[in-house]
XYZ file of C-alpha atoms in Angstrom:
562
model
C 3.376 6.383 -4.248
C 2.075 3.267 -2.594
C 0.891 0.093 -4.373
C -2.848 -0.331 -3.828
C -2.460 -4.111 -3.802
C 0.609 -4.928 -1.656
C 1.224 -1.412 -0.226
C 4.882 -1.426 -1.212
C 6.475 1.924 -2.023
C 6.529 2.703 -5.753
C 8.585 5.249 -7.688
C 6.652 8.384 -8.620
C 4.895 8.369 -11.982
C 4.980 4.606 -12.446
C 2.044 2.251 -12.761
C 3.555 -1.198 -12.237
C 4.534 -2.066 -8.660
C 8.129 -3.352 -8.636
C 7.310 -5.714 -5.762
C 4.077 -7.432 -6.760
C 4.069 -6.485 -10.455
C 0.435 -5.373 -10.453
C -0.899 -2.496 -12.452
C -4.172 -0.610 -12.876
C -6.099 -1.987 -15.816
C -8.707 0.063 -17.611
C -11.304 -1.228 -15.222
C -9.081 -0.086 -12.377
C -8.710 3.462 -13.590
C -11.601 4.901 -11.681
C -10.478 3.058 -8.591
C -7.108 4.731 -8.988
C -8.753 8.125 -9.267
C -11.135 7.695 -6.369
C -9.026 5.754 -3.923
C -5.316 5.505 -4.524
C -4.355 9.108 -4.954
C -6.866 10.413 -2.441
C -5.286 8.078 0.056
C -1.847 9.235 -1.043
C -2.949 12.755 -0.082
C -3.885 11.597 3.385
C -0.767 9.487 3.833
C 1.525 12.335 2.815
C -0.362 14.706 5.093
C 0.086 12.341 8.030
C 3.761 11.953 7.173
C 4.143 15.713 7.075
C 2.728 16.093 10.572
C 4.782 13.188 11.873
C 8.015 14.564 10.390
C 7.290 18.034 11.704
C 6.944 16.803 15.262
C 9.968 14.508 14.963
C 12.141 17.248 13.542
C 11.281 19.617 16.381
C 11.262 17.280 19.359
C 13.350 14.272 18.326
C 10.303 12.086 19.078
C 7.707 10.524 16.828
C 4.064 11.539 17.066
C 3.396 8.206 18.755
C 6.168 8.839 21.298
C 4.674 12.198 22.131
C 1.141 10.910 22.442
C 2.364 8.383 25.001
C 4.615 10.784 26.913
C 3.986 13.235 29.728
C 7.205 15.162 29.045
C 6.797 18.787 27.926
C 7.626 19.468 24.287
C 9.815 22.236 22.976
C 10.031 23.729 19.571
C 10.090 26.729 17.337
C 7.072 27.585 15.254
C 7.241 28.940 11.746
C 9.567 31.513 10.247
C 9.558 34.564 12.516
C 11.571 37.497 11.219
C 14.329 36.980 13.770
C 14.562 33.184 13.559
C 18.004 32.176 12.281
C 18.430 29.381 9.747
C 21.251 27.575 8.043
C 21.108 28.401 4.342
C 22.785 26.784 1.322
C 24.226 29.392 -1.057
C 26.899 29.458 -3.791
C 29.441 30.134 -1.044
C 28.367 27.127 1.038
C 26.434 27.154 4.302
C 25.718 30.493 5.919
C 23.355 31.656 8.660
C 20.524 34.050 7.804
C 17.385 35.348 9.448
C 14.017 34.634 7.895
C 13.359 38.248 6.887
C 16.676 38.265 5.013
C 15.851 34.988 3.224
C 12.389 35.960 1.956
C 13.576 38.416 -0.762
C 15.442 35.559 -2.464
C 12.600 33.031 -2.419
C 10.852 34.164 -5.603
C 14.084 34.368 -7.580
C 14.080 31.941 -10.523
C 17.154 29.690 -10.331
C 16.214 26.869 -12.731
C 15.045 27.192 -16.345
C 13.508 24.470 -18.518
C 11.877 25.734 -21.694
C 9.005 27.987 -20.636
C 9.221 26.775 -17.034
C 11.204 28.405 -14.247
C 11.806 27.112 -10.740
C 12.109 29.556 -7.865
C 14.189 29.111 -4.736
C 10.948 28.472 -2.845
C 10.063 25.586 -5.138
C 13.606 24.242 -5.091
C 13.673 24.286 -1.297
C 10.421 22.309 -1.163
C 11.615 19.665 -3.634
C 14.971 19.491 -1.837
C 13.468 18.693 1.563
C 10.869 16.365 0.066
C 13.857 14.375 -1.188
C 15.804 14.689 2.059
C 12.975 13.428 4.250
C 13.071 10.103 2.400
C 16.411 9.422 4.153
C 15.042 8.025 7.403
C 18.369 7.391 9.149
C 20.058 10.708 8.401
C 20.216 13.626 10.847
C 18.953 16.455 8.639
C 20.097 19.117 11.098
C 23.723 18.362 10.222
C 25.688 20.152 7.507
C 24.696 18.013 4.537
C 27.497 19.346 2.349
C 29.982 17.706 4.716
C 28.415 14.225 4.856
C 29.400 11.846 2.058
C 26.554 10.040 0.306
C 28.593 8.062 -2.244
C 32.083 7.084 -1.072
C 33.205 6.075 -4.547
C 32.413 9.404 -6.196
C 32.681 11.583 -3.104
C 29.193 12.965 -3.716
C 27.761 14.619 -0.598
C 24.189 14.366 0.641
C 23.631 17.970 -0.347
C 24.755 17.273 -3.901
C 22.597 14.153 -4.031
C 19.496 15.896 -2.667
C 19.949 18.835 -5.037
C 20.390 16.627 -8.106
C 17.417 14.434 -7.164
C 15.210 17.445 -6.432
C 15.988 18.987 -9.825
C 15.346 15.732 -11.687
C 12.081 15.222 -9.784
C 10.910 18.730 -10.714
C 11.919 18.173 -14.340
C 10.068 14.867 -14.511
C 6.949 16.189 -12.798
C 6.740 19.282 -15.003
C 7.250 17.283 -18.204
C 4.497 14.850 -17.268
C 2.132 17.561 -16.020
C 2.635 19.377 -19.345
C 1.631 16.211 -21.182
C -1.492 15.928 -19.027
C -2.532 19.503 -19.734
C -1.654 19.187 -23.426
C -4.163 16.353 -23.630
C -6.791 18.341 -21.640
C -6.594 15.868 -18.795
C -8.897 16.659 -15.884
C -8.398 15.461 -12.323
C -11.140 13.326 -10.806
C -13.747 15.478 -9.090
C -12.995 14.210 -5.594
C -9.253 14.777 -6.018
C -9.850 18.292 -7.330
C -12.150 18.955 -4.384
C -9.424 17.723 -2.042
C -6.913 20.111 -3.613
C -9.381 23.002 -3.576
C -10.580 22.543 -0.030
C -9.834 19.297 1.783
C -6.054 19.546 1.938
C -6.003 22.896 3.706
C -8.839 21.932 6.044
C -6.918 18.865 7.189
C -3.707 20.820 7.672
C -5.646 23.370 9.727
C -7.055 20.539 11.821
C -3.558 19.299 12.625
C -2.389 22.816 13.476
C -5.265 23.102 15.952
C -4.712 19.629 17.402
C -0.991 20.029 17.956
C -1.443 23.604 19.095
C -3.730 22.314 21.827
C -1.738 19.279 22.936
C 1.738 20.706 22.324
C 1.580 24.510 22.597
C 5.367 24.745 22.854
C 5.622 23.684 19.217
C 4.580 27.238 18.425
C 2.267 26.370 15.519
C 0.087 29.344 14.617
C -1.099 28.461 11.120
C -0.681 26.106 8.170
C 2.418 27.936 6.920
C 4.076 27.264 10.284
C 3.365 23.563 9.946
C 4.887 23.485 6.460
C 7.895 25.643 7.364
C 8.862 23.466 10.282
C 9.285 20.588 7.855
C 10.434 22.281 4.656
C 12.341 25.315 5.831
C 11.914 29.078 6.172
C 9.484 31.168 4.152
C 7.687 28.117 2.798
C 3.985 28.691 2.104
C 0.825 26.707 1.689
C 0.534 28.010 -1.889
C 3.907 26.452 -2.797
C 2.990 23.216 -1.040
C -0.366 23.114 -2.849
C 1.231 23.786 -6.259
C 3.685 20.949 -5.684
C 0.903 18.420 -5.117
C -1.280 19.761 -7.907
C 1.527 19.059 -10.382
C 2.173 15.718 -8.696
C -1.437 14.588 -9.054
C -1.733 15.751 -12.640
C 1.429 13.947 -13.671
C 0.785 10.762 -11.721
C -2.855 10.301 -12.613
C -2.438 11.159 -16.256
C 0.537 8.834 -16.557
C -1.460 5.969 -15.068
C -4.201 6.441 -17.634
C -1.845 6.990 -20.551
C 0.155 3.926 -19.525
C -2.712 1.474 -19.861
C -3.741 2.922 -23.210
C -0.420 1.967 -24.798
C -0.857 -0.557 -27.582
C 0.921 -3.882 -27.622
C 1.021 -7.013 -29.746
C 0.803 -10.640 -28.766
C 4.289 -11.130 -30.200
C 5.622 -8.473 -27.802
C 3.924 -10.179 -24.859
C 5.329 -13.586 -25.789
C 8.801 -12.138 -26.289
C 8.665 -10.378 -22.922
C 7.593 -13.559 -21.149
C 10.347 -15.592 -22.789
C 12.973 -13.028 -21.791
C 11.714 -12.671 -18.204
C 10.307 -16.124 -17.451
C 12.606 -16.846 -14.493
C 12.040 -13.441 -12.907
C 8.271 -13.661 -13.321
C 8.224 -17.075 -11.654
C 10.156 -16.000 -8.566
C 10.014 -12.259 -7.968
C 6.335 -11.646 -7.361
C 3.636 -12.431 -4.815
C 2.445 -15.299 -6.998
C 4.451 -17.614 -9.268
C 3.748 -16.042 -12.647
C 4.006 -19.109 -14.861
C 1.899 -20.489 -17.678
C 0.639 -23.143 -15.256
C -0.611 -20.710 -12.631
C -4.037 -20.002 -14.085
C -6.095 -16.869 -14.552
C -6.239 -13.592 -12.683
C -9.854 -12.546 -12.267
C -11.462 -9.154 -11.646
C -14.807 -8.964 -9.864
C -17.018 -6.442 -8.106
C -18.948 -7.239 -4.968
C -21.499 -5.849 -2.538
C -21.392 -7.153 1.012
C -24.358 -7.290 3.418
C -23.231 -8.249 6.918
C -25.401 -10.765 8.714
C -28.324 -9.010 10.381
C -28.915 -9.706 14.067
C -32.035 -9.712 16.194
C -33.145 -10.539 19.721
C -34.661 -13.968 20.313
C -37.445 -14.715 22.768
C -34.886 -14.950 25.588
C -33.424 -11.557 24.750
C -30.216 -12.975 23.289
C -28.691 -11.552 20.131
C -28.890 -14.070 17.289
C -28.088 -14.010 13.575
C -31.019 -13.542 11.209
C -29.864 -15.063 7.938
C -33.332 -14.927 6.398
C -33.460 -11.152 6.839
C -29.909 -10.866 5.465
C -30.826 -12.879 2.374
C -33.904 -10.718 1.876
C -31.739 -7.584 2.063
C -29.187 -8.783 -0.498
C -31.964 -9.964 -2.832
C -33.426 -6.460 -2.779
C -30.074 -5.113 -3.943
C -29.977 -7.751 -6.680
C -33.508 -6.828 -7.800
C -32.517 -3.149 -7.920
C -29.480 -4.021 -10.048
C -31.726 -5.897 -12.526
C -34.220 -3.038 -12.518
C -31.422 -0.560 -13.334
C -30.318 -2.541 -16.371
C -28.189 -5.387 -15.007
C -24.938 -3.819 -16.222
C -21.555 -3.256 -14.604
C -22.291 0.472 -14.403
C -25.554 -0.258 -12.619
C -23.678 -2.519 -10.197
C -21.062 0.126 -9.433
C -23.749 2.680 -8.651
C -25.203 0.386 -5.962
C -21.926 -0.249 -4.117
C -21.563 2.993 -2.163
C -25.127 2.929 -0.835
C -25.302 -0.748 0.018
C -21.930 -2.439 0.606
C -20.578 -2.985 4.117
C -17.135 -3.853 2.759
C -14.921 -0.944 3.815
C -12.038 -2.305 1.710
C -13.871 -1.703 -1.563
C -16.790 0.559 -0.763
C -14.984 3.590 -2.199
C -13.603 1.689 -5.197
C -16.940 0.596 -6.632
C -16.620 -2.865 -5.124
C -13.535 -3.840 -7.116
C -11.472 -6.927 -6.273
C -8.787 -7.124 -8.970
C -6.324 -9.932 -9.734
C -8.053 -12.696 -7.792
C -7.121 -16.322 -8.360
C -8.160 -19.756 -7.125
C -7.965 -19.735 -3.351
C -7.551 -15.980 -2.921
C -11.223 -15.520 -1.977
C -11.274 -18.582 0.234
C -10.792 -18.665 4.016
C -10.227 -21.673 6.235
C -10.455 -22.640 9.889
C -7.598 -24.786 11.109
C -6.243 -26.026 14.456
C -2.564 -26.570 15.152
C -0.175 -27.561 17.906
C 3.207 -25.837 17.685
C 6.312 -27.598 18.971
C 9.303 -25.248 19.138
C 12.792 -26.813 19.084
C 15.110 -26.347 22.045
C 17.071 -23.094 21.755
C 20.349 -24.458 23.124
C 23.052 -23.585 20.585
C 20.595 -21.672 18.386
C 21.570 -18.559 16.398
C 19.742 -15.856 14.441
C 19.689 -15.495 10.653
C 19.787 -12.201 8.733
C 15.999 -11.907 8.939
C 15.901 -12.387 12.688
C 14.561 -15.936 12.624
C 15.971 -18.464 15.071
C 18.239 -21.092 13.522
C 17.971 -24.265 15.607
C 20.486 -27.077 15.719
C 19.870 -30.354 13.888
C 19.636 -32.107 17.243
C 16.931 -29.694 18.421
C 14.940 -30.202 15.211
C 15.140 -33.985 15.515
C 13.948 -33.900 19.119
C 11.055 -31.564 18.268
C 9.954 -33.864 15.441
C 9.856 -36.843 17.816
C 7.710 -34.824 20.255
C 5.320 -33.803 17.453
C 4.951 -37.384 16.241
C 4.227 -38.625 19.776
C 1.479 -36.024 20.248
C -0.021 -36.887 16.859
C -0.052 -40.584 17.789
C -1.813 -39.722 21.061
C -4.472 -37.837 19.120
C -4.952 -40.733 16.694
C -6.186 -42.827 19.651
C -9.237 -40.529 19.667
C -9.103 -38.618 16.347
C -11.753 -35.989 17.032
C -11.605 -32.200 16.831
C -12.431 -31.959 20.525
C -9.507 -34.199 21.486
C -7.184 -32.206 19.212
C -8.208 -28.985 20.952
C -7.516 -30.501 24.354
C -4.024 -31.568 23.246
C -3.386 -28.099 21.803
C -4.243 -26.477 25.119
C -1.860 -28.872 26.851
C 1.111 -28.988 24.479
C 1.102 -26.083 21.997
C 3.799 -23.425 22.349
C 2.087 -20.918 20.084
C 2.766 -17.547 21.705
C -0.207 -15.851 20.028
C -2.657 -17.047 22.689
C -3.858 -20.100 20.776
C -2.809 -22.410 23.606
C -6.033 -21.751 25.493
C -8.616 -22.092 22.720
C -7.751 -25.412 21.192
C -5.151 -24.026 18.793
C -7.818 -22.629 16.486
C -7.179 -20.116 13.714
C -10.346 -18.919 11.963
C -10.800 -17.153 8.627
C -7.222 -17.729 7.495
C -6.691 -16.273 4.017
C -3.945 -16.514 1.411
C -0.906 -14.463 2.369
C -1.640 -14.452 6.086
C 0.532 -17.340 7.283
C 4.064 -18.579 6.676
C 4.332 -20.378 3.323
C 4.566 -24.026 4.453
C 1.630 -23.593 6.835
C -0.379 -21.876 4.121
C 0.474 -24.433 1.440
C -0.936 -27.182 3.643
C -4.095 -25.230 4.468
C -4.868 -24.282 0.869
C -4.121 -27.571 -0.825
C -7.017 -27.923 -3.325
C -7.648 -31.467 -2.081
C -7.823 -30.459 1.598
C -11.005 -31.569 3.431
C -12.460 -31.522 6.941
C -10.663 -33.903 9.293
C -7.348 -33.912 7.424
C -4.269 -33.891 9.647
C -0.497 -33.856 9.337
C 2.795 -32.391 10.509
C 4.250 -29.276 8.859
C 7.723 -27.848 9.430
C 8.208 -24.058 9.310
C 10.844 -21.645 10.600
C 8.923 -21.583 13.882
C 8.969 -25.308 14.563
C 6.767 -28.339 13.874
C 3.024 -27.769 13.508
C 0.615 -30.642 14.083
C -2.311 -29.686 11.843
C -6.049 -30.382 11.918
C -8.219 -29.011 9.117
C -11.617 -27.823 10.326
C -13.464 -26.272 7.377
C -13.378 -23.806 4.497
C -15.513 -20.812 3.588
C -15.268 -21.086 -0.192
C -18.613 -20.528 -1.892
C -17.488 -17.188 -3.340
C -14.115 -18.591 -4.421
C -15.699 -21.623 -6.089
C -18.222 -19.499 -7.977
C -15.651 -16.981 -9.190
C -13.266 -19.704 -10.373
C -15.866 -21.793 -12.193
C -14.414 -22.450 -15.652
C -17.781 -21.643 -17.240
C -17.987 -18.177 -15.673
C -18.303 -15.282 -18.129
C -18.388 -11.507 -18.103
C -21.660 -10.148 -16.740
C -22.497 -13.123 -14.536
C -23.906 -12.101 -11.155
C -24.932 -14.153 -8.115
C -25.908 -13.970 -4.449
C -23.395 -16.000 -2.405
C -23.219 -16.855 1.304
C -20.093 -16.548 3.464
C -19.564 -17.119 7.180
C -20.460 -13.608 8.243
C -22.280 -12.069 5.306
C -24.046 -12.422 1.986
C -22.284 -11.155 -1.136
C -23.640 -10.007 -4.470
C -20.792 -10.722 -6.890
C -20.399 -9.400 -10.443
C -17.889 -11.166 -12.713
C -15.862 -8.734 -14.844
C -13.027 -10.409 -16.717
C -10.148 -12.863 -16.525
C -6.698 -13.115 -18.075
C -3.909 -15.680 -17.701
C -1.488 -14.473 -15.032
C 1.561 -14.811 -17.271
C -0.179 -12.784 -19.989
C -1.285 -9.990 -17.652
C 2.110 -9.591 -16.017
C 3.890 -9.729 -19.372
C 1.475 -7.149 -20.756
C 2.270 -4.920 -17.786
C 5.955 -5.388 -18.522
C 5.597 -4.477 -22.195
C 3.550 -1.389 -21.359
C 6.046 -0.381 -18.646
C 8.928 -0.512 -21.096
C 6.996 1.552 -23.628
C 6.001 4.079 -20.960
C 9.578 4.398 -19.721
C 10.787 4.999 -23.277
C 8.198 7.734 -23.815
C 9.083 9.418 -20.532
C 12.811 9.277 -21.292
C 12.284 10.900 -24.672
C 10.228 13.682 -23.085
C 12.858 14.319 -20.427
C 15.725 14.217 -22.931
C 13.896 16.846 -24.966
C 13.511 19.103 -21.905
C 16.933 19.883 -20.410
C 17.168 22.296 -17.488
C 19.830 24.754 -16.368
C 20.603 25.758 -12.771
C 21.911 29.193 -11.805
C 23.789 28.312 -8.614
C 24.910 31.924 -8.120
C 21.362 32.891 -7.062
C 20.480 29.620 -5.287
C 19.248 29.838 -1.681
C 17.980 26.770 0.193
C 17.003 27.215 3.838
C 17.211 24.423 6.392
C 14.220 23.758 8.663
C 14.753 25.227 12.121
C 16.875 22.928 14.314
């Protein structure tokens, strides 16, 4: 899974991102249904195609698209194609027509569930493909995964595949026991969209790379997950995955908690909460706020000279019509959500009913700032573990003197124009800012290195402010131009309440903003933590109550064609 906020990888069947700590609140549930897992489908499909091509050619899709070299490869499982196969006697070589009779043999039992060799092979290679730096054409039973225990990669992949199947089946059973239904668009994707997209990729790669030998969707799947693999098995895997993941996300946020539990969690994890997440989760941080918005980009027109100009009056008229329609439809959050898809130009939230979750003061603000970068001399410099240059103390001291001299020159004529001229002359910013006055426009929280960002988003910052900031890149002479903060100011007004709605102007658009709810950051993150612990305990009890047995005597796992 991928976190919908910070895009970090998340363990399957979890709701709280281990990197940013964010979860899907009740108001986020429909967003999760509509966006997150639909996008997961597309991401996994793209990864499938990419891994297929890499496994056959040794090149990534991007390498191939930029290469004129002919490709080579073997399509799906022809009867005479030979494969390496894992059996009870170790690795053997078998032809595809000899493997097929074993594929429907049940080799794992868990209560009423059985797992066939075909399913096991799919789970096995799903696990294996997560190891990005391992040559999967090698004999995995001869490569050690854990030196301390002597566990091989084959043993690790097999154990992980079995535990993943167990976990997915247990959670899917819970979903079905509670009559859980997949969101309509996800069900439609499973019923139709998934196969259509796989067929598209078969056609595309068949045209551009005919030597890959792809004839149909089964070929595409077999080249990645081994011989005799079918679309039906692939589809069943993801149907269980979606049921378990989506149900778990909904069940998770329904778990009850007490204020005592939240306070106890915060006390026990205060240091971690303050340092391990994208924001400092402390009792001083403030609230996290959830809003919905509809964006109308500025409308343009031709003036009397034929030039394209912005028509803000027409844009305001357009957003006011949306507002009037919202009032006419009842002025509720549901009415607002219904207007998003038809009216919003914001591609980031158009398919999530306009949701912006977990906002805080400054997160909806953007600034324009100019800077002049002075990079220290690299003589005697080294690299740290993150690849950043480590300059000598002497180089830093010299760079600081240079920065101060340039700042003093600017102070003789402290205008924005003069600052831009000095930036063009002195800045060493390699991003092209040395020719446009050192300007950065629409800078938002999380975009720049911390020290640079802290200076820009100081609550007291105002037009004309200047200073010198030290970062890992060097010394930055700063000039603050302006902020686009009307939306941020409105959202963070201490008197704001649920149901408030307003038309607000930004640099490039008008926004209709609906205020949903707020919660202190420390409380929200601690609540997530309490619910995560409860969810993990429930899952563990379900898994403990559902042991599985493996019949290795009948096990057959085919390798993808080398």
